[in-house]
Each structure stands twice: as structure tokens, then as C-alpha cells.
Amino acid sequence: GLGANLGNAAAQVRNAFDELDRMPHSRVLRRSSLYRSAPIGHADQPDFINAAAQLETGLPAEGLLTELQAIEQRHGRVRSFANAPRTLDLDLLLYANAVLSTPGLTVPHPRMHERAFVLMPLLEIAPDLAVPGRGTVRELLKGCESQIAERIGG
């Protein structure tokens, strides 16, 4: 899952797609359109631009997370407080059908099933995708009908 709401957020997300494709032992198989959504939690900040990518990777989940965090750092990501504005946010939502829980990583992402801005781009690139232990993305999205995630293009 990709997101940004500081600077030129759409450009940050588009650039991140390319950086994902350049990670070691990895390539982007599919990328969603961009979506605009209101912030959740800390509401006094700009809207977010969100997207999703499907990767093929030879990296273990923890190694993939390390690479994602390195990309965030290159984009100036600062983790000042929960739900803070950010230049780039890269979340490891799923890792095949794995269910993982370590001190630094939980897969599936623990709140993805509650977020339209995550589910809508996922539905676009993987319409039959199921979240282990939760159900299909299509069904989960029905529980987020009150949330707005507006498709804004590629």
C-alpha cells in the first residue's frame, strides 16, 4: 500500500512505484490508479493520495519491509506521531497467504480490512484477492461504505 499527503503527493506515489520496481530481487506486477482520501485519526492535515502495487519478490517479508522503509527514508519520511502527515508511506499489506506476527511486522496489515483507501486500489489490481482470516477484498469493502476514496487517475 502506498500513500502520501505532503509535497506533491501524487508525484511521490508515482515515483515510489518506480522505486519498488528497482528493489533487489523484486518487480512490480500490477499498480493501481491513484485515489484521494480524507485523513483518518489526525484530521487536521491534507488529503492523502493512495495506491496499491502487487510485487513479485525473492525477499523474505522482513527484508521487504526493510527495503520499503529505506524508500520512505529517501523520500524524507518522519515518524513524529501516529497518523501524522507524511511524504511517503509504504505498507506491507500482504505477503502471499502468510500470516506473520513479529515485533516489527504484522501481516496481513492489522487495519487494512477497515480502510477503503487500501481496499479500493487492491480491488482494482486483484479483484479476487482474499485477506487471510478476514475474507475477500470485495466483501471487506462493503464494511467501509461510509468512507470516501475517490479514484483520480493513473
PDB file of C-alpha atoms in Angstrom:
ATOM      1  CA  GLY A   1       0.000   0.000   0.000  1.00  0.00           C
ATOM      2  CA  LEU A   2       1.319   3.425  -0.958  1.00  0.00           C
ATOM      3  CA  GLY A   3       0.265   6.789   0.437  1.00  0.00           C
ATOM      4  CA  ALA A   4       1.411  10.387   0.772  1.00  0.00           C
ATOM      5  CA  ASN A   5      -0.061  13.752   1.718  1.00  0.00           C
ATOM      6  CA  LEU A   6       2.869  16.189   1.897  1.00  0.00           C
ATOM      7  CA  GLY A   7       4.527  17.960  -1.011  1.00  0.00           C
ATOM      8  CA  ASN A   8       3.449  16.708  -4.415  1.00  0.00           C
ATOM      9  CA  ALA A   9       1.810  13.570  -3.036  1.00  0.00           C
ATOM     10  CA  ALA A  10       0.745  12.172  -6.421  1.00  0.00           C
ATOM     11  CA  ALA A  11       4.293  12.508  -7.770  1.00  0.00           C
ATOM     12  CA  GLN A  12       5.702  10.896  -4.616  1.00  0.00           C
ATOM     13  CA  VAL A  13       3.445   7.863  -5.066  1.00  0.00           C
ATOM     14  CA  ARG A  14       4.198   7.599  -8.802  1.00  0.00           C
ATOM     15  CA  ASN A  15       7.936   7.786  -8.106  1.00  0.00           C
ATOM     16  CA  ALA A  16       7.577   5.145  -5.390  1.00  0.00           C
ATOM     17  CA  PHE A  17       6.074   2.713  -7.940  1.00  0.00           C
ATOM     18  CA  ASP A  18       9.295   3.026  -9.946  1.00  0.00           C
ATOM     19  CA  GLU A  19      11.455   2.608  -6.834  1.00  0.00           C
ATOM     20  CA  LEU A  20       9.543  -0.543  -5.870  1.00  0.00           C
ATOM     21  CA  ASP A  21      10.353  -1.937  -9.296  1.00  0.00           C
ATOM     22  CA  ARG A  22      14.081  -1.302  -8.671  1.00  0.00           C
ATOM     23  CA  MET A  23      14.253  -3.099  -5.301  1.00  0.00           C
ATOM     24  CA  PRO A  24      16.607  -6.098  -5.210  1.00  0.00           C
ATOM     25  CA  HIS A  25      15.061  -9.389  -6.366  1.00  0.00           C
ATOM     26  CA  SER A  26      11.688  -7.673  -6.914  1.00  0.00           C
ATOM     27  CA  ARG A  27       9.472  -6.317  -9.636  1.00  0.00           C
ATOM     28  CA  VAL A  28       6.080  -4.618  -9.798  1.00  0.00           C
ATOM     29  CA  LEU A  29       3.484  -6.869 -11.447  1.00  0.00           C
ATOM     30  CA  ARG A  30       0.493  -4.536 -11.135  1.00  0.00           C
ATOM     31  CA  ARG A  31      -0.108  -0.971  -9.992  1.00  0.00           C
ATOM     32  CA  SER A  32      -3.429   0.642  -9.211  1.00  0.00           C
ATOM     33  CA  SER A  33      -4.755   4.031 -10.124  1.00  0.00           C
ATOM     34  CA  LEU A  34      -4.320   6.821  -7.600  1.00  0.00           C
ATOM     35  CA  TYR A  35      -7.058   7.513  -5.047  1.00  0.00           C
ATOM     36  CA  ARG A  36      -7.717  10.575  -2.882  1.00  0.00           C
ATOM     37  CA  SER A  37      -8.950  10.034   0.676  1.00  0.00           C
ATOM     38  CA  ALA A  38      -9.500  12.080   3.803  1.00  0.00           C
ATOM     39  CA  PRO A  39      -7.084  11.506   6.682  1.00  0.00           C
ATOM     40  CA  ILE A  40      -8.087   9.117   9.466  1.00  0.00           C
ATOM     41  CA  GLY A  41      -7.198   9.810  13.080  1.00  0.00           C
ATOM     42  CA  HIS A  42      -5.355  13.137  12.980  1.00  0.00           C
ATOM     43  CA  ALA A  43      -7.811  15.029  10.736  1.00  0.00           C
ATOM     44  CA  ASP A  44      -6.022  18.413  10.607  1.00  0.00           C
ATOM     45  CA  GLN A  45      -3.849  17.602   7.584  1.00  0.00           C
ATOM     46  CA  PRO A  46      -4.130  17.430   3.775  1.00  0.00           C
ATOM     47  CA  ASP A  47      -5.967  14.621   1.990  1.00  0.00           C
ATOM     48  CA  PHE A  48      -3.935  11.544   1.105  1.00  0.00           C
ATOM     49  CA  ILE A  49      -3.090  10.106  -2.274  1.00  0.00           C
ATOM     50  CA  ASN A  50      -3.165   6.302  -2.060  1.00  0.00           C
ATOM     51  CA  ALA A  51      -2.468   3.372  -4.348  1.00  0.00           C
ATOM     52  CA  ALA A  52      -1.555  -0.304  -4.272  1.00  0.00           C
ATOM     53  CA  ALA A  53       1.073  -2.410  -6.005  1.00  0.00           C
ATOM     54  CA  GLN A  54       1.472  -6.133  -6.410  1.00  0.00           C
ATOM     55  CA  LEU A  55       5.088  -7.237  -6.257  1.00  0.00           C
ATOM     56  CA  GLU A  56       6.916 -10.396  -7.113  1.00  0.00           C
ATOM     57  CA  THR A  57       9.887 -10.681  -4.784  1.00  0.00           C
ATOM     58  CA  GLY A  58      12.538 -13.086  -3.665  1.00  0.00           C
ATOM     59  CA  LEU A  59      12.999 -11.123  -0.432  1.00  0.00           C
ATOM     60  CA  PRO A  60      11.719 -12.523   2.859  1.00  0.00           C
ATOM     61  CA  ALA A  61       8.929 -10.451   4.435  1.00  0.00           C
ATOM     62  CA  GLU A  62      11.260  -8.756   6.923  1.00  0.00           C
ATOM     63  CA  GLY A  63      13.749  -7.927   4.145  1.00  0.00           C
ATOM     64  CA  LEU A  64      10.945  -6.483   2.031  1.00  0.00           C
ATOM     65  CA  LEU A  65       9.836  -4.312   4.949  1.00  0.00           C
ATOM     66  CA  THR A  66      13.416  -3.055   5.365  1.00  0.00           C
ATOM     67  CA  GLU A  67      13.539  -2.093   1.673  1.00  0.00           C
ATOM     68  CA  LEU A  68      10.160  -0.313   1.930  1.00  0.00           C
ATOM     69  CA  GLN A  69      11.342   1.677   4.931  1.00  0.00           C
ATOM     70  CA  ALA A  70      14.538   2.645   3.085  1.00  0.00           C
ATOM     71  CA  ILE A  71      12.439   4.060   0.227  1.00  0.00           C
ATOM     72  CA  GLU A  72      10.347   6.006   2.760  1.00  0.00           C
ATOM     73  CA  GLN A  73      13.546   7.434   4.278  1.00  0.00           C
ATOM     74  CA  ARG A  74      14.808   8.551   0.864  1.00  0.00           C
ATOM     75  CA  HIS A  75      11.523  10.442   0.476  1.00  0.00           C
ATOM     76  CA  GLY A  76      12.029  12.214   3.812  1.00  0.00           C
ATOM     77  CA  ARG A  77       9.558  10.192   5.879  1.00  0.00           C
ATOM     78  CA  VAL A  78       9.422  11.346   9.504  1.00  0.00           C
ATOM     79  CA  ARG A  79       7.508   9.290  12.090  1.00  0.00           C
ATOM     80  CA  SER A  80       6.561  12.055  14.535  1.00  0.00           C
ATOM     81  CA  PHE A  81       3.269  10.583  15.838  1.00  0.00           C
ATOM     82  CA  ALA A  82       0.575   8.074  14.832  1.00  0.00           C
ATOM     83  CA  ASN A  83      -1.376   9.105  11.714  1.00  0.00           C
ATOM     84  CA  ALA A  84       0.907  12.115  11.154  1.00  0.00           C
ATOM     85  CA  PRO A  85       1.233  13.739   7.729  1.00  0.00           C
ATOM     86  CA  ARG A  86       3.872  12.028   5.595  1.00  0.00           C
ATOM     87  CA  THR A  87       5.862  12.439   2.424  1.00  0.00           C
ATOM     88  CA  LEU A  88       5.527   8.722   1.697  1.00  0.00           C
ATOM     89  CA  ASP A  89       4.059   5.717   3.484  1.00  0.00           C
ATOM     90  CA  LEU A  90       4.710   2.196   2.194  1.00  0.00           C
ATOM     91  CA  ASP A  91       2.825  -0.564   3.986  1.00  0.00           C
ATOM     92  CA  LEU A  92       3.405  -4.280   3.557  1.00  0.00           C
ATOM     93  CA  LEU A  93      -0.245  -5.320   3.448  1.00  0.00           C
ATOM     94  CA  LEU A  94       0.035  -8.964   2.435  1.00  0.00           C
ATOM     95  CA  TYR A  95       2.836 -11.420   1.776  1.00  0.00           C
ATOM     96  CA  ALA A  96       1.260 -14.142  -0.365  1.00  0.00           C
ATOM     97  CA  ASN A  97      -1.076 -16.002   2.009  1.00  0.00           C
ATOM     98  CA  ALA A  98       1.260 -15.699   5.007  1.00  0.00           C
ATOM     99  CA  VAL A  99       0.087 -14.738   8.473  1.00  0.00           C
ATOM    100  CA  LEU A 100       3.011 -13.235  10.379  1.00  0.00           C
ATOM    101  CA  SER A 101       3.328 -11.572  13.759  1.00  0.00           C
ATOM    102  CA  THR A 102       6.740 -10.353  14.860  1.00  0.00           C
ATOM    103  CA  PRO A 103       7.691  -7.330  16.984  1.00  0.00           C
ATOM    104  CA  GLY A 104       8.256  -5.264  13.815  1.00  0.00           C
ATOM    105  CA  LEU A 105       5.804  -6.742  11.317  1.00  0.00           C
ATOM    106  CA  THR A 106       2.223  -7.959  11.256  1.00  0.00           C
ATOM    107  CA  VAL A 107       0.840  -9.487   8.047  1.00  0.00           C
ATOM    108  CA  PRO A 108      -1.901  -9.111   6.964  1.00  0.00           C
ATOM    109  CA  HIS A 109      -1.657  -5.443   7.901  1.00  0.00           C
ATOM    110  CA  PRO A 110      -3.796  -5.181  11.056  1.00  0.00           C
ATOM    111  CA  ARG A 111      -6.111  -2.365   9.869  1.00  0.00           C
ATOM    112  CA  MET A 112      -6.234  -2.887   6.118  1.00  0.00           C
ATOM    113  CA  HIS A 113      -9.653  -4.528   6.254  1.00  0.00           C
ATOM    114  CA  GLU A 114     -11.108  -1.325   7.784  1.00  0.00           C
ATOM    115  CA  ARG A 115      -9.759   1.140   5.201  1.00  0.00           C
ATOM    116  CA  ALA A 116     -11.473   1.916   1.889  1.00  0.00           C
ATOM    117  CA  PHE A 117      -8.328   3.720   0.698  1.00  0.00           C
ATOM    118  CA  VAL A 118      -6.491   0.379   0.941  1.00  0.00           C
ATOM    119  CA  LEU A 119      -9.254  -1.911  -0.284  1.00  0.00           C
ATOM    120  CA  MET A 120     -10.326   0.070  -3.368  1.00  0.00           C
ATOM    121  CA  PRO A 121      -6.882   0.066  -5.026  1.00  0.00           C
ATOM    122  CA  LEU A 122      -6.437  -3.602  -4.071  1.00  0.00           C
ATOM    123  CA  LEU A 123      -9.776  -4.490  -5.640  1.00  0.00           C
ATOM    124  CA  GLU A 124      -8.652  -2.747  -8.834  1.00  0.00           C
ATOM    125  CA  ILE A 125      -5.446  -4.795  -9.212  1.00  0.00           C
ATOM    126  CA  ALA A 126      -6.621  -8.093  -7.681  1.00  0.00           C
ATOM    127  CA  PRO A 127     -10.425  -8.399  -7.832  1.00  0.00           C
ATOM    128  CA  ASP A 128     -10.472 -11.937  -6.390  1.00  0.00           C
ATOM    129  CA  LEU A 129      -7.981 -11.278  -3.594  1.00  0.00           C
ATOM    130  CA  ALA A 130      -8.737 -12.640  -0.127  1.00  0.00           C
ATOM    131  CA  VAL A 131      -7.206 -11.349   3.092  1.00  0.00           C
ATOM    132  CA  PRO A 132      -6.257 -14.328   5.278  1.00  0.00           C
ATOM    133  CA  GLY A 133      -8.607 -14.602   8.230  1.00  0.00           C
ATOM    134  CA  ARG A 134     -10.813 -11.704   7.026  1.00  0.00           C
ATOM    135  CA  GLY A 135     -12.447 -12.535   3.688  1.00  0.00           C
ATOM    136  CA  THR A 136     -12.366 -11.168   0.169  1.00  0.00           C
ATOM    137  CA  VAL A 137     -11.420  -7.579  -0.542  1.00  0.00           C
ATOM    138  CA  ARG A 138     -14.777  -7.133  -2.297  1.00  0.00           C
ATOM    139  CA  GLU A 139     -16.679  -8.228   0.831  1.00  0.00           C
ATOM    140  CA  LEU A 140     -14.468  -6.216   3.196  1.00  0.00           C
ATOM    141  CA  LEU A 141     -15.047  -3.084   1.140  1.00  0.00           C
ATOM    142  CA  LYS A 142     -18.785  -3.330   1.857  1.00  0.00           C
ATOM    143  CA  GLY A 143     -17.969  -2.650   5.517  1.00  0.00           C
ATOM    144  CA  CYS A 144     -16.275   0.622   4.525  1.00  0.00           C
ATOM    145  CA  GLU A 145     -19.130   2.160   2.526  1.00  0.00           C
ATOM    146  CA  SER A 146     -19.179   5.312   4.662  1.00  0.00           C
ATOM    147  CA  GLN A 147     -15.539   6.091   3.736  1.00  0.00           C
ATOM    148  CA  ILE A 148     -14.689   8.023   0.584  1.00  0.00           C
ATOM    149  CA  ALA A 149     -11.743   7.041  -1.560  1.00  0.00           C
ATOM    150  CA  GLU A 150     -12.045   8.833  -4.906  1.00  0.00           C
ATOM    151  CA  ARG A 151     -10.241   7.419  -7.925  1.00  0.00           C
ATOM    152  CA  ILE A 152      -8.264  10.265  -9.510  1.00  0.00           C
ATOM    153  CA  GLY A 153      -6.393   8.512 -12.299  1.00  0.00           C
ATOM    154  CA  GLY A 154      -3.120   6.783 -13.032  1.00  0.00           C
TER     155      GLY A 154
END
